[in-house]
Short mmCIF file of C-alpha atoms and ligand atoms in Angstrom, two decimals:
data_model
loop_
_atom_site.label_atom_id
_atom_site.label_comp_id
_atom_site.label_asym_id
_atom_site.label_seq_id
_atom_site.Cartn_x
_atom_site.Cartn_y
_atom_site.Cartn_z
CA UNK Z 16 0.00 0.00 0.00
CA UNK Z 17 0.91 3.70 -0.29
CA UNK Z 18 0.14 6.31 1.76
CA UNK Z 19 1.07 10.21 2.16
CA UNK Z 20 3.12 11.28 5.45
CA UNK Z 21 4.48 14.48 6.77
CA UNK Z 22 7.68 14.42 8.57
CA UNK Z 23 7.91 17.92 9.70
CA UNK Z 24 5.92 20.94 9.62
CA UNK Z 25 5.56 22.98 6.41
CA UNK Z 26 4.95 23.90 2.97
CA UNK Z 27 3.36 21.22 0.64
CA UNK Z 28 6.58 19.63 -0.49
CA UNK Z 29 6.43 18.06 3.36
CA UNK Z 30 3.46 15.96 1.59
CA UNK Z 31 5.66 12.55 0.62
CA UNK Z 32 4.49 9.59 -0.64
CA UNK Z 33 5.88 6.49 0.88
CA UNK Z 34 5.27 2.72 0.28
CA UNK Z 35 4.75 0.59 2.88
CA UNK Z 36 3.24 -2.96 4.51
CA UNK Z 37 -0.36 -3.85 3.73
CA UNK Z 38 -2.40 -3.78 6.75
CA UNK Z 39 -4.27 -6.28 8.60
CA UNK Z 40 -7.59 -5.50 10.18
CA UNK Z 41 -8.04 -6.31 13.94
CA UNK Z 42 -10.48 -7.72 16.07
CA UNK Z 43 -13.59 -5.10 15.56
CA UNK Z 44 -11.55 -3.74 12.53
CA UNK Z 45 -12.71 -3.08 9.14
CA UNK Z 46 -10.24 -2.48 6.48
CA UNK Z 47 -10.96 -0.18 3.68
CA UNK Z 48 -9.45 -0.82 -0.22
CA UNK Z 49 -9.96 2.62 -0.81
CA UNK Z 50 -10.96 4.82 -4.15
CA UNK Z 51 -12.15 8.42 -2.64
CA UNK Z 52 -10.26 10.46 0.09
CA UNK Z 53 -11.97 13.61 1.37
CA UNK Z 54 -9.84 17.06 1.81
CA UNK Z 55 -10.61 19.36 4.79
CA UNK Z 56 -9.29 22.50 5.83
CA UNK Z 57 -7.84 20.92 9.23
CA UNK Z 58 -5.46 18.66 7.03
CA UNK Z 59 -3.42 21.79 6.13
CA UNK Z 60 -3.37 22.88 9.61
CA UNK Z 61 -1.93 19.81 10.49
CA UNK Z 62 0.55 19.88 7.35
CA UNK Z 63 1.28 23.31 8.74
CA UNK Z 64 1.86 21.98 12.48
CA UNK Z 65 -0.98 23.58 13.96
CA UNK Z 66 -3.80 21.52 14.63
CA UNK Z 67 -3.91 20.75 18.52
CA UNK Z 68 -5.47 17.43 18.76
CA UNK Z 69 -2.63 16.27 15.67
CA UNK Z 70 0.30 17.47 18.36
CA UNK Z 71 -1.22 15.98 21.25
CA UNK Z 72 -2.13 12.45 19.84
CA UNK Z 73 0.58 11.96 17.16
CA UNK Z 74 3.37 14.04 16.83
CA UNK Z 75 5.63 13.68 13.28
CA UNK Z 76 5.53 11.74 11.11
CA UNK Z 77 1.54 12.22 10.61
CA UNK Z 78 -0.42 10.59 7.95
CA UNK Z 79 -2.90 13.29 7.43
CA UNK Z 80 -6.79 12.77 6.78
CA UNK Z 81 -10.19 11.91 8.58
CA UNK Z 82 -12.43 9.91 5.82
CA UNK Z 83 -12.14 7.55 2.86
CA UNK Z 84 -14.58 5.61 0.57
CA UNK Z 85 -13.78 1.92 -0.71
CA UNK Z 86 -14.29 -1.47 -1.08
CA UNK Z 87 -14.36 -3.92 2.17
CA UNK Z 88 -11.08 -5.99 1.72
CA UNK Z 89 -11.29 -7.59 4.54
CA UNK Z 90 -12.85 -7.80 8.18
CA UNK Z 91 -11.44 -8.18 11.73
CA UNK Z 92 -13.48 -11.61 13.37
CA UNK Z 93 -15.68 -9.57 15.51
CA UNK Z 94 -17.22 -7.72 12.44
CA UNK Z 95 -20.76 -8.18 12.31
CA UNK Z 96 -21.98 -5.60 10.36
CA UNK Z 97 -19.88 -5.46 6.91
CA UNK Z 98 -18.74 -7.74 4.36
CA UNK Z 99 -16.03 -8.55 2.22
CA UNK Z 100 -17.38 -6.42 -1.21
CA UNK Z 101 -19.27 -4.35 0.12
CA UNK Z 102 -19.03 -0.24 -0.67
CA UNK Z 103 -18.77 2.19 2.41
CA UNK Z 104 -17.60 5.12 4.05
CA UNK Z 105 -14.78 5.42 6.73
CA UNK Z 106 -14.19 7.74 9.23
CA UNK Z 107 -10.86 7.74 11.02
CA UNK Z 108 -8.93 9.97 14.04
CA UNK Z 109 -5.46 10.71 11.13
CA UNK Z 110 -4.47 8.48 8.63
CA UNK Z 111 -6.90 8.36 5.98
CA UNK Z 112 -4.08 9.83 3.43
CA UNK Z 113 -3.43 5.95 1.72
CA UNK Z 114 -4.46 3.79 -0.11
CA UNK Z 115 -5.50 0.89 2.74
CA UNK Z 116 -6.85 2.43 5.84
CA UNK Z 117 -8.24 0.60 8.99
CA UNK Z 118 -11.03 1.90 11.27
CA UNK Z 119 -12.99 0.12 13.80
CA UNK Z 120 -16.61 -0.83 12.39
CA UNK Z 121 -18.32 1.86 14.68
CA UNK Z 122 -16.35 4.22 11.76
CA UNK Z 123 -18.10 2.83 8.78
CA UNK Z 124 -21.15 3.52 7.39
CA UNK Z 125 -22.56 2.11 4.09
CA UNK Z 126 -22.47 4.52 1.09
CA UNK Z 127 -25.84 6.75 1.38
CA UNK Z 128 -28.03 5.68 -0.99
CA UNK Z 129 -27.44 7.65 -4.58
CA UNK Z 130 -23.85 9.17 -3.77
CA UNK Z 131 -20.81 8.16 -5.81
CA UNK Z 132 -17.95 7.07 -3.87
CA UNK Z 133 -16.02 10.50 -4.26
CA UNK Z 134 -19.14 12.93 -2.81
CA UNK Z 135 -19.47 9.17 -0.23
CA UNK Z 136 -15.58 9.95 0.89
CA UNK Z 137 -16.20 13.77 1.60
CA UNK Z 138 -19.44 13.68 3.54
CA UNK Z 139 -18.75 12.36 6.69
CA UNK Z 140 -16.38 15.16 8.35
CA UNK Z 141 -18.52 18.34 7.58
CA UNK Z 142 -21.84 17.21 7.91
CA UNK Z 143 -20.84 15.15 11.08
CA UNK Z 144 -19.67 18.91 11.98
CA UNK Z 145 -22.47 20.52 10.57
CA UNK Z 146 -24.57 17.94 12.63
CA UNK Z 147 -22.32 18.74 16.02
CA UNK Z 148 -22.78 22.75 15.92
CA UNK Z 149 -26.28 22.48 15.06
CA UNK Z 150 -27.64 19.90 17.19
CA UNK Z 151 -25.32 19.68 20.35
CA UNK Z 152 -24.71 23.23 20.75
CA UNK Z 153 -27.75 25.21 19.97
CA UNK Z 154 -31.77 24.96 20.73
CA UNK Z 155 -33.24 26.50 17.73
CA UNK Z 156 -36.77 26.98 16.43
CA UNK Z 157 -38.02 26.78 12.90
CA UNK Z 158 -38.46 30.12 11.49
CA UNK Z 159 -34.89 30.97 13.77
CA UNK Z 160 -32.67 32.94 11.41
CA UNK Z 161 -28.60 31.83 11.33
CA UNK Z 162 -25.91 33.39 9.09
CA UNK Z 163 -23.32 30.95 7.91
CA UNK Z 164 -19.91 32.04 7.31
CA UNK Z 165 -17.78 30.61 4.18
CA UNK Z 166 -21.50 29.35 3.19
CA UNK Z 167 -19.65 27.47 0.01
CA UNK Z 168 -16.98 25.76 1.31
CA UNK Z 169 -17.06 21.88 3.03
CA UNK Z 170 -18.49 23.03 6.23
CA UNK Z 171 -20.63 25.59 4.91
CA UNK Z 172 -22.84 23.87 2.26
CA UNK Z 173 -23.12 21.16 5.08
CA UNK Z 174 -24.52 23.92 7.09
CA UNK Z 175 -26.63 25.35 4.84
CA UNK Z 176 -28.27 21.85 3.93
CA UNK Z 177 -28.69 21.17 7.93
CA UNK Z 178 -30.43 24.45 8.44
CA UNK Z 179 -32.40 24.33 5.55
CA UNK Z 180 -33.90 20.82 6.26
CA UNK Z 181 -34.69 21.68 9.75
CA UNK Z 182 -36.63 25.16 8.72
CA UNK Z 183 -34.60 27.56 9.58
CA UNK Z 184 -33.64 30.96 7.94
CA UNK Z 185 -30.38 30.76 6.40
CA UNK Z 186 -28.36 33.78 5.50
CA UNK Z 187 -24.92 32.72 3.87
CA UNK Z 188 -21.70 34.81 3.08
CA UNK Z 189 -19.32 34.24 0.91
CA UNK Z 190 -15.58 35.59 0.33
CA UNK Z 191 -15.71 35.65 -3.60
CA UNK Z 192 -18.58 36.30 -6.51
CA UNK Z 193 -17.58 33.26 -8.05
CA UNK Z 194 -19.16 31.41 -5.55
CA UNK Z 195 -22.57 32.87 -5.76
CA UNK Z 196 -23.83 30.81 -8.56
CA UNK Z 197 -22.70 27.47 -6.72
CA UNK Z 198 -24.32 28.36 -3.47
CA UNK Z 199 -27.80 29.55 -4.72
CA UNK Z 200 -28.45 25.48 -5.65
CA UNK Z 201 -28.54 25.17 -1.80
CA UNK Z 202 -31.14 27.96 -1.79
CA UNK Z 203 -30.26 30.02 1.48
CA UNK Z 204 -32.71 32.48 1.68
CA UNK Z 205 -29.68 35.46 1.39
CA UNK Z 206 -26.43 35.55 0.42
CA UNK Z 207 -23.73 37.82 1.24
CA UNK Z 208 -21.01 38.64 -1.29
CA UNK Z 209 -18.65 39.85 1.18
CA UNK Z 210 -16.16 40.80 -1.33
CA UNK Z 211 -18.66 43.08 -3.34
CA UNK Z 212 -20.96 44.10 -0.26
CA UNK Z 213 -21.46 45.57 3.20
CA UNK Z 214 -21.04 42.21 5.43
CA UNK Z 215 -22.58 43.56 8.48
CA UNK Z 216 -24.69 46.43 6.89
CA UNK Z 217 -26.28 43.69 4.67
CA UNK Z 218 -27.31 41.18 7.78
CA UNK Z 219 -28.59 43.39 9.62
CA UNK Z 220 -31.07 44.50 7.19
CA UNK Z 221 -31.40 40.33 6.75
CA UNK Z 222 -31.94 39.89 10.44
CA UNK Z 223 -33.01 43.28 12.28
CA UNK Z 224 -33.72 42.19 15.76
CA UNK Z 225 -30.28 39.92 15.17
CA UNK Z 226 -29.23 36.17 14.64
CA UNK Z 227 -30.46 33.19 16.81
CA UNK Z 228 -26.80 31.48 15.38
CA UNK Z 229 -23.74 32.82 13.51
CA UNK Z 230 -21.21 29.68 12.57
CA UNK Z 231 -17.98 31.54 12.56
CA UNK Z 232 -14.67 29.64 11.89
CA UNK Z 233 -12.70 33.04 10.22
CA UNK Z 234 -11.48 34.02 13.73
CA UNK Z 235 -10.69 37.42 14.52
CA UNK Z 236 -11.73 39.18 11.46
CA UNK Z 237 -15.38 38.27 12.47
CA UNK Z 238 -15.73 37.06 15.77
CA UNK Z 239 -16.21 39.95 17.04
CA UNK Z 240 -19.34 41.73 14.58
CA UNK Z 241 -20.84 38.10 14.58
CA UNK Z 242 -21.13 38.20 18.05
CA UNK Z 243 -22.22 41.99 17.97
CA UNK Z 244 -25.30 40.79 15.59
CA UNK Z 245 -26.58 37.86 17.79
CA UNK Z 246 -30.07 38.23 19.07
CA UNK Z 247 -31.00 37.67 22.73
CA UNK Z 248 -30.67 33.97 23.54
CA UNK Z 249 -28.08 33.48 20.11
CA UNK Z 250 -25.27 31.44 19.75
CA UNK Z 251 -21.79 32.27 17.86
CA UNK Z 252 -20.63 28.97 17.02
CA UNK Z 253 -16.69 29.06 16.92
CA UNK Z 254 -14.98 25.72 15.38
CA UNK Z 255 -11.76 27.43 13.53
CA UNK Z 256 -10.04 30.50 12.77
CA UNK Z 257 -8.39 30.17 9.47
CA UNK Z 258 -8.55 33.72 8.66
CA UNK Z 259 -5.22 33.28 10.81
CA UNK Z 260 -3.78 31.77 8.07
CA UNK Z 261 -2.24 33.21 4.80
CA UNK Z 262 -3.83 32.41 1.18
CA UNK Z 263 -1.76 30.85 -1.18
CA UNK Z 264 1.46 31.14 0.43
CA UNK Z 265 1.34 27.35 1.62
CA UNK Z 266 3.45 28.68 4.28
CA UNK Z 267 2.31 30.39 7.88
CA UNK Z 268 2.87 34.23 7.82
CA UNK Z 269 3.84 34.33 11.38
CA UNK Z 270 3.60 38.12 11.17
CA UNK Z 271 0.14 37.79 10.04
CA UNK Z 272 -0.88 35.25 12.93
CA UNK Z 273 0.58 36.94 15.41
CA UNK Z 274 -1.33 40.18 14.43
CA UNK Z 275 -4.17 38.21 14.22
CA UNK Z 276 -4.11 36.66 17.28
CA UNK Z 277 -3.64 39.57 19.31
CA UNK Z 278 -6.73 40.81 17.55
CA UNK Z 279 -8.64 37.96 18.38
CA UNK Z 280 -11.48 39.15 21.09
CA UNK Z 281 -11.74 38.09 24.77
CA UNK Z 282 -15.36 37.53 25.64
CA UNK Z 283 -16.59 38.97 28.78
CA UNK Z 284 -18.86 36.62 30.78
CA UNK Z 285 -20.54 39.19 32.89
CA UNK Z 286 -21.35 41.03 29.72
CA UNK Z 287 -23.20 37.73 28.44
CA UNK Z 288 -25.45 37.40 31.48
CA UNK Z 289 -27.24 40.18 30.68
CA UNK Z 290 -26.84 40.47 26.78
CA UNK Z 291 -28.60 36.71 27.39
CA UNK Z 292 -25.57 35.99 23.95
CA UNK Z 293 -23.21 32.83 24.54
CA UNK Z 294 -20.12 32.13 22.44
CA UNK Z 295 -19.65 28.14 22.26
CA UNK Z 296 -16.42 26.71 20.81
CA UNK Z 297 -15.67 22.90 19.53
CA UNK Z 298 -13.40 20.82 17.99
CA UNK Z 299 -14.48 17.26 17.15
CA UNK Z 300 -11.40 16.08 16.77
CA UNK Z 301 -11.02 16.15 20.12
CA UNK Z 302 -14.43 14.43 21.15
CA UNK Z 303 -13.28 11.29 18.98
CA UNK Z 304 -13.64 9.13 21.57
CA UNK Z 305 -17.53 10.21 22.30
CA UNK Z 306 -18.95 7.07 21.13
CA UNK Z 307 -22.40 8.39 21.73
CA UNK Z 308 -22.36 11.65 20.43
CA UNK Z 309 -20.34 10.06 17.30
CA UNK Z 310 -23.05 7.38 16.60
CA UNK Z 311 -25.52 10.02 17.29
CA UNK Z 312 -23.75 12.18 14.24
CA UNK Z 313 -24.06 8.63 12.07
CA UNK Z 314 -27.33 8.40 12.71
CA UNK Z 315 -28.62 11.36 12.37
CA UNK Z 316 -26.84 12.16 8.70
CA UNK Z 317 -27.78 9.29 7.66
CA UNK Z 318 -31.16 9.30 8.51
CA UNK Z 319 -31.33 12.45 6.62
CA UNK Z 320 -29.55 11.20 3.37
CA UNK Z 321 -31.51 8.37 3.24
CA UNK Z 322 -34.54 10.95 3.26
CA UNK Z 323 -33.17 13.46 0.68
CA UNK Z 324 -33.29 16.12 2.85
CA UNK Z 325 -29.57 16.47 2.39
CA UNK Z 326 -27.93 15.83 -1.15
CA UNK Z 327 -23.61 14.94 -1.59
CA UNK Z 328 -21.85 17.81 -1.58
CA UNK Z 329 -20.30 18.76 -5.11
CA UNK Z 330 -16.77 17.71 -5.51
CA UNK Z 331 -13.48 18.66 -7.38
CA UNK Z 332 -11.08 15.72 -7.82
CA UNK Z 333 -7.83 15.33 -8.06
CA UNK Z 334 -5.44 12.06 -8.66
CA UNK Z 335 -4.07 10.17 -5.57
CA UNK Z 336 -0.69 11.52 -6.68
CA UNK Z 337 -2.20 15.39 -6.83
CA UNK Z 338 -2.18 15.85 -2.99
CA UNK Z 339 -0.28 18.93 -3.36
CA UNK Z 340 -2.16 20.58 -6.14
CA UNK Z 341 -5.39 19.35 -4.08
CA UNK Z 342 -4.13 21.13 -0.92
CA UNK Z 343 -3.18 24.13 -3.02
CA UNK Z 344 -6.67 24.94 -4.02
CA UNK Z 345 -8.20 24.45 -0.61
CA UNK Z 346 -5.65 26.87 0.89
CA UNK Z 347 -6.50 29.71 -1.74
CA UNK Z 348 -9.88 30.26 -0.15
CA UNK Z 349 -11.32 29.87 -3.87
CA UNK Z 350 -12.75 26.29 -3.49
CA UNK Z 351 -16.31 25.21 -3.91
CA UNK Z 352 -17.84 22.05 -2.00
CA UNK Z 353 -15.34 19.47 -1.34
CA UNK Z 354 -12.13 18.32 -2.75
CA UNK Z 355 -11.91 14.61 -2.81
CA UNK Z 356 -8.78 12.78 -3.72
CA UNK Z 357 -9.13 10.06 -6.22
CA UNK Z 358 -7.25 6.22 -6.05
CA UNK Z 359 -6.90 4.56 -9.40
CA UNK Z 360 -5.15 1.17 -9.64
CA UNK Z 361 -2.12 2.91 -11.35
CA UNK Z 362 -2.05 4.53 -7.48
CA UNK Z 363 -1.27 1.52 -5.80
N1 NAP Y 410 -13.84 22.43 14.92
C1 NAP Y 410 -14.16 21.40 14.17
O1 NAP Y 410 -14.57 20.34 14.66
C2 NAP Y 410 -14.06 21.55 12.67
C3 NAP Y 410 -14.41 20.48 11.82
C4 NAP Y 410 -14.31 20.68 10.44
C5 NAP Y 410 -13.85 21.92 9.95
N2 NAP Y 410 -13.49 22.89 10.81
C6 NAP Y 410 -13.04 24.20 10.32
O2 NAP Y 410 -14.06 24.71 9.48
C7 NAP Y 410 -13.49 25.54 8.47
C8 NAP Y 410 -13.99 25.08 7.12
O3 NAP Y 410 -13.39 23.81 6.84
P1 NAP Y 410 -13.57 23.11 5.42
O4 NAP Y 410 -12.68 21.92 5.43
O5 NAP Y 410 -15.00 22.92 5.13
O6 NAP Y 410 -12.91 24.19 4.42
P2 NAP Y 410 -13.63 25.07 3.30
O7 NAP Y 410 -14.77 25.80 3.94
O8 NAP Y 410 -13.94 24.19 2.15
O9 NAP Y 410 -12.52 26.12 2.90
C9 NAP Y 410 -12.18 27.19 3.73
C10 NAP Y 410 -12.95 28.51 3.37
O10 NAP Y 410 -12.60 29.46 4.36
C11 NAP Y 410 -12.54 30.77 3.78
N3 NAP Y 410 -11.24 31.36 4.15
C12 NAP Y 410 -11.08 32.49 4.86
N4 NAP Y 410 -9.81 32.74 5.11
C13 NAP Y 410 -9.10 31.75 4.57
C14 NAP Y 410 -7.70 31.47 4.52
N5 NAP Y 410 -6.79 32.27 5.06
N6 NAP Y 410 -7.31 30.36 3.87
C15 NAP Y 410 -8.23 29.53 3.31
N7 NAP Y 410 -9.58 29.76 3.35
C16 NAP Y 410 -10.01 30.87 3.98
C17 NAP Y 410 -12.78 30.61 2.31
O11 NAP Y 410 -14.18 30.89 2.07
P3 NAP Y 410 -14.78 32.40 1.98
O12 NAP Y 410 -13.69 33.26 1.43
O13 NAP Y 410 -15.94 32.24 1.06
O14 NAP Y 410 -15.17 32.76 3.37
C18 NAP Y 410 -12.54 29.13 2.06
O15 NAP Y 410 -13.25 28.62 0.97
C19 NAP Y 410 -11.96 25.46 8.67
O16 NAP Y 410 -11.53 26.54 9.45
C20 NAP Y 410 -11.79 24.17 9.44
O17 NAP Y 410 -10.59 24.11 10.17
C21 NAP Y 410 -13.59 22.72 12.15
#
């Protein structure tokens, strides 16, 4: 088998392909011939050294990647619930950068019903994230009104699709016009061209008496006007803070984060208690091991792909080999939907 590992933290040349020993599933273990390989955002953190929950459990070398789609080439003896031949999705804590991977069966789900395998590889992480910030973290009505930040990316379509389904009011912004066209399919009921328009002027004429939620993972160049336009009793929903990060570059502007950071606001508490706003932060990377709030996450997307209420999110692909180009786009900012790394047989 092949897979991609980073020795050290940096640019996208640290992205090397190495060939190594086939795996062997274990006891409850599933293990996963894989075609489709979903890119997220928090794989170039990790590339760049600075996703927490990457330092704390691994360290370097790293095989990058939380979710593949494949074949079942073989099962551990426990394994009830999947056979040899069959087609699903796996989710994994790392690692999912190669052409084998092995995850426990409480990881794999069968391919939702009318997705290929490349939209099957990049559902799992942002809608299990959409499903997180919408369903752990916040009570809301239908007929609530929530703006979405980077509406058109991985996260954000998830988002919108979640929101949508469950009635509520979905105002989404986006960083580039090129995007417009892509996200009106998901049919928020505004979007924001943030390059072209008054962010904040814009929602508040969308949402007057303020937002019930605002899903926020720029950092400091909004966390501090989405929490401004919360309603009584909203929610800003912080899960990243890219805008830390330069465009482009593939390298960190430590200038740039530094600024940023210091920017960054400090909520006041006090201030909340009678503003009745809250500010609630997550990482799921870190709740891994949460078998119940995980399954609940399976369930609960699947349920709703199995219903139509949520569609695959459209993908770009590139080759197995194009993990650089593939990490390239994603870091520009300028990506649509998901990018999904493709595994021919020529790959492995
Ligand atoms: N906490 C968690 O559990 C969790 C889980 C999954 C993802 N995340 C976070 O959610 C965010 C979205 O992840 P994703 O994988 O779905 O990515 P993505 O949304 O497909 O791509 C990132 C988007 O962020 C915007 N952006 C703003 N500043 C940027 C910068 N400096 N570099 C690159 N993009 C920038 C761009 O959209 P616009 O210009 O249109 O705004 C870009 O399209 C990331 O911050 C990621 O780390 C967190």
């Amino acid at each position: 088998m092949k897979k991609i590992v980073i020795h050290s933290a940096g640019s996208r040349e640290k992205l090397q392909y190495i060939e190594t020993e086939d795996l062997t599933p274990k006891n409850d273990e599933v293990l996963i011939e894989v075609r489709a390989i979903g890119i997220n955002y928090a794989d170039v953190c990790v590339r760049l050294g600075v996703y927490e929950s990457a330092k704390e459990y691994v360290g370097w070398p790293i095989t990058p990647g939380f979710e593949v789609s494949g074949t079942v080439k073989s099962v551990g003896p426990s394994v009830k619930k999947f056979k040899v031949g069959e087609k699903v999705v796996g989710f994994s804590f790392f690692n999912a950068y190669a052409t084998e991977v092995c995850v426990s069966e409480k990881q794999v789900m069968p391919i939702p019903k009318g997705f290929s395998l490349e939209e099957a590889a990049g559902f799992s992480a942002v809608f299990f994230t959409a499903f997180h910030a919408l369903h752990h973290n916040t009570v809301l009505r239908p007929g609530s009104t929530v703006l979405i930040h980077s509406a058109a990316g991985g996260v954000g379509t998830a988002l919108v699709q979640l929101c949508k389904a469950h009635g509520l009011r979905v105002v989404g912004v986006i960083g580039s016009s090129h995007k417009r066209a892509y996200l009106e399919k998901f049919k928020p009921d505004v979007i924001i061209d943030k390059s072209k328009e008054d962010l904040w002027g814009v929602a508040k004429e969308a949402a007057p008496a303020g937002f019930q939620a605002i899903f926020d993972a720029n950092g400091y160049t909004t966390f501090k006007d989405s929490y401004k336009h919360l309603a009584p009793m909203g929610k800003l929903l912080v899960y990243g803070a890219h805008g830390l990060l330069s465009k482009n570059t593939g390298r960190i502007n430590y200038f740039k984060a530094i600024v940023g950071l210091l920017r960054t606001p400090r909520f006041w508490p006090l201030e909340m208690i009678s503003s009745n706003k809250g500010v609630i932060g997550f990482n799921l990377s870190f709740l891994f091991q949460e078998e119940d709030l995980i399954r609940e996450c399976v369930e609960g997307i699947s349920e709703l792909a199995a219903s139509g209420d949520i569609t695959p999110i459209p993908v770009t692909t590139f080759p197995f080999e194009k993990v650089r180009e593939a990490h390239e786009l994603i870091e520009s900012g300028n990506s649509v939907g998901k990018i999904i790394l493709v595994v021919s047989s020529a790959s492995t």
